[in-house]
XYZ file of C-alpha atoms in Angstrom:
201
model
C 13.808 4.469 25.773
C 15.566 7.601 23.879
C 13.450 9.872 22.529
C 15.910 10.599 20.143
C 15.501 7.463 18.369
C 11.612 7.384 18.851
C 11.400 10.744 16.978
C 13.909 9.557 14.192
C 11.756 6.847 13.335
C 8.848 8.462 12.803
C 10.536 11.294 10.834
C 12.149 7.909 8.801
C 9.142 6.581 8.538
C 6.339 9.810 7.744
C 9.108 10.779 5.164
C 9.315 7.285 3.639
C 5.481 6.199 3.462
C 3.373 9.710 2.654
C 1.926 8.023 -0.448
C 0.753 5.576 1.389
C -1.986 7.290 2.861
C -3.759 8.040 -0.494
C -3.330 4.348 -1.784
C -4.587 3.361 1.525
C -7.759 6.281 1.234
C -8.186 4.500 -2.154
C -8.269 1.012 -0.565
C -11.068 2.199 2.419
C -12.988 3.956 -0.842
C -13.313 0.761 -2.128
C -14.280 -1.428 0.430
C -16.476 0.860 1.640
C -20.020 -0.111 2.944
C -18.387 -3.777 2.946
C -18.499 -6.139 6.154
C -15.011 -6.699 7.488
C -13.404 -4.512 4.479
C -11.646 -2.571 7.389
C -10.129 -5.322 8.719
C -8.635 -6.582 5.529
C -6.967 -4.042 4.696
C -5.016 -3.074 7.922
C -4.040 -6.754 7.952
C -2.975 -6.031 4.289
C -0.980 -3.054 5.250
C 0.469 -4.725 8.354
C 1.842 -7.695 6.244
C 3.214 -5.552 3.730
C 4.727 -3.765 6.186
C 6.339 -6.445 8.113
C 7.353 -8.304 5.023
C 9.332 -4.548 3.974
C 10.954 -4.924 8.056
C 11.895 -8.247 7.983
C 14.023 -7.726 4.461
C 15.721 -4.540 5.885
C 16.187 -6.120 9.172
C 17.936 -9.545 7.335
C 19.706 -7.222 4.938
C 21.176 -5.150 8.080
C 22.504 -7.915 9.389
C 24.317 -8.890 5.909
C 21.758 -11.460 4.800
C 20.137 -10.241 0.819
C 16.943 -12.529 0.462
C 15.834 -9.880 -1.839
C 18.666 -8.606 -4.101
C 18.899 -4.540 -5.276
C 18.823 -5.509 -8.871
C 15.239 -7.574 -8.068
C 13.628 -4.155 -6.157
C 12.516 -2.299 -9.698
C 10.942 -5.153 -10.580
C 8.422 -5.084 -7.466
C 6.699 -2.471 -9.616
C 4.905 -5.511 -11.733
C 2.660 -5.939 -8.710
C 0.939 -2.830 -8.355
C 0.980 -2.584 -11.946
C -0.634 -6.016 -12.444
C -3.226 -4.888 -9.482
C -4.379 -1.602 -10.972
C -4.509 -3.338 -14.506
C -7.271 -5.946 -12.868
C -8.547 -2.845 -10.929
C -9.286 -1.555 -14.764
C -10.494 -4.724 -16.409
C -12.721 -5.337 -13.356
C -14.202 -0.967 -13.714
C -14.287 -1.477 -17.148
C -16.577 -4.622 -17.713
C -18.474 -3.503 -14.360
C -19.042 -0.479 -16.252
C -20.085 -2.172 -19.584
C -22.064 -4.328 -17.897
C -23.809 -1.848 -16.602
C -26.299 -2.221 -13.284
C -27.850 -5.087 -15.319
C -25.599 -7.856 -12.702
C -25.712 -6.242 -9.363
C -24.802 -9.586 -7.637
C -21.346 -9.899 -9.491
C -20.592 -6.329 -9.469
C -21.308 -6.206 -5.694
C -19.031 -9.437 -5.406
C -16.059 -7.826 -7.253
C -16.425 -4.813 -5.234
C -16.081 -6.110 -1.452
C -13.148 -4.645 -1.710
C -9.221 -5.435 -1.813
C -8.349 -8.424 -0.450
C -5.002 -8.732 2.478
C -2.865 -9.794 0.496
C -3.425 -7.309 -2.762
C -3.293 -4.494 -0.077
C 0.372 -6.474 1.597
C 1.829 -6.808 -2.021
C 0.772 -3.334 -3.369
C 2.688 -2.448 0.343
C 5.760 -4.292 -0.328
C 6.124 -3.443 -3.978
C 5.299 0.436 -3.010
C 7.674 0.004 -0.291
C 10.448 -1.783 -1.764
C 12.510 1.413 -2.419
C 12.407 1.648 1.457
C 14.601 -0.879 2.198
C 17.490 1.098 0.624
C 16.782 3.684 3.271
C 16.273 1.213 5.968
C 19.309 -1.485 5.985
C 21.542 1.677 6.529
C 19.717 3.233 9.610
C 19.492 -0.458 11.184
C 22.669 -1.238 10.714
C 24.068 1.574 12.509
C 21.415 1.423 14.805
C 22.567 -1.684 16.714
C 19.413 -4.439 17.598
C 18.289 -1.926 20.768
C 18.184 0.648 18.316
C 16.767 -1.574 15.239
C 13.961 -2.895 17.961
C 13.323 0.880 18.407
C 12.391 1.364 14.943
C 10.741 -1.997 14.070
C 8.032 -0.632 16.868
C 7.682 2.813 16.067
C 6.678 1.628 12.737
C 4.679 -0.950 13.189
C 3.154 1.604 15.791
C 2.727 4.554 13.123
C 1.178 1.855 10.459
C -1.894 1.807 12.580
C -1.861 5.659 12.541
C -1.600 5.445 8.492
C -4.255 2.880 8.575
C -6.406 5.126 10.673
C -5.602 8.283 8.557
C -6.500 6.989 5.409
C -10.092 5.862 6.439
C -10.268 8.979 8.042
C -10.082 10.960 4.499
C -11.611 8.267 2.612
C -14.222 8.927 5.369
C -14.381 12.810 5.217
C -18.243 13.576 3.614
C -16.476 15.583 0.589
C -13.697 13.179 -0.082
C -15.871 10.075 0.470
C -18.164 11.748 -2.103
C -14.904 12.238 -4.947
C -14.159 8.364 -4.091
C -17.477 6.842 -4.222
C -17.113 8.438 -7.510
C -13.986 8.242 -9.113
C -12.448 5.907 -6.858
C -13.111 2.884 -9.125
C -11.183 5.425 -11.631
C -8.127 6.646 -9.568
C -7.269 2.915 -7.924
C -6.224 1.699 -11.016
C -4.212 4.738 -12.531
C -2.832 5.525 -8.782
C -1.413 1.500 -8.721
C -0.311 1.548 -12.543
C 0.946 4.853 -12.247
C 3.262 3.523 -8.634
C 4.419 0.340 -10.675
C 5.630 2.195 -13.787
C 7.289 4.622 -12.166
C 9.045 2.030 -9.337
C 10.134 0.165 -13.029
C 11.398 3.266 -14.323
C 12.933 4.679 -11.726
C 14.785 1.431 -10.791
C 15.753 1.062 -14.335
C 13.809 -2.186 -14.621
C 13.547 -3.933 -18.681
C 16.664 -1.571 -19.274
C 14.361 1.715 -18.847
């Protein structure tokens, strides 16, 4: 296997998903203390992820499932996610301690697939950086970079619990994590509709 390759996909790849790793610190925040919260969201992230491959991977090879004018509009996920994120903060808020079994309920956590579609949408600019590189690649080459990914999303997975773990960090999340979820997701789906032009922006 070429080295050369291995380290160009996980240059490709840190370069491409840095945010990730506070949306997914924000994600282990809030499933924190949770039974199986872990779990759900690394199985979120992986079928983001692999959703994200398999459209660069089709589009390399000349098939479009998902067309370039249709990527800004991927931003209406996270944007519809950190809106519920809100509405659920707010009314948990308003509502005060006084329902502790709903509350607790609403807070187990994201769920796999809000984690895979905040993934996708957050990733969806990726793609444009992705068909090229496969295509030239070749399918030993493409293979190649389909693992080292998959590979380095269980090192983001495992970095962003590790912050969202750290005693100082955890502290910030635990309290303004059910703040900065929803303004991080709004904030990544108006700017993926802006930036991609989306409504004529």
């Amino acid at each position: 296997m070429d080295l050369g390759i291995i380290g160009q996909a996980a240059g490709l790849f840190a370069v491409t998903n840095i945010d990730d790793i506070l949306i997914l610190a924000l994600f282990f925040a809030q499933g924190a203390g949770h039974r199986g919260s872990t779990r759900r969201i690394v199985l979120g992230q992986y079928l983001g992820f692999a959703a994200i491959l398999a459209v660069a991977v089709a589009a390399a090879f000349g098939a479009t499932f998902l067309p370039e004018s249709a990527i800004p509009y991927l931003g209406l996920l996270p944007l519809a996610l950190g809106l519920k994120a809100a509405w659920q903060a707010w009314r948990n808020h308003r509502d005060g301690d006084g329902d502790e079994e709903e509350a607790q309920a609403e807070g187990s956590g994201p769920s796999p697939l809000e984690v895979a579609a905040v993934t996708f949408a957050n990733g969806g600019d990726n793609i444009g950086v992705y068909v090229p590189v496969f295509a030239t690649a070749g399918v030993g080459g493409m293979s190649v970079y389909a693992v080292v990914f998959l590979v380095l999303v269980a090192v983001w997975c495992f970095a962003g619990r590790f912050f969202a773990t750290r005693p100082v960090i955890a502290k910030a999340l635990s309290r303004w994590g059910h703040i900065l979820l929803p303004l991080v997701l709004i904030g990544i789906g108006l700017l993926i509709l802006v930036e991609g032009g989306a409504f004529g922006l």
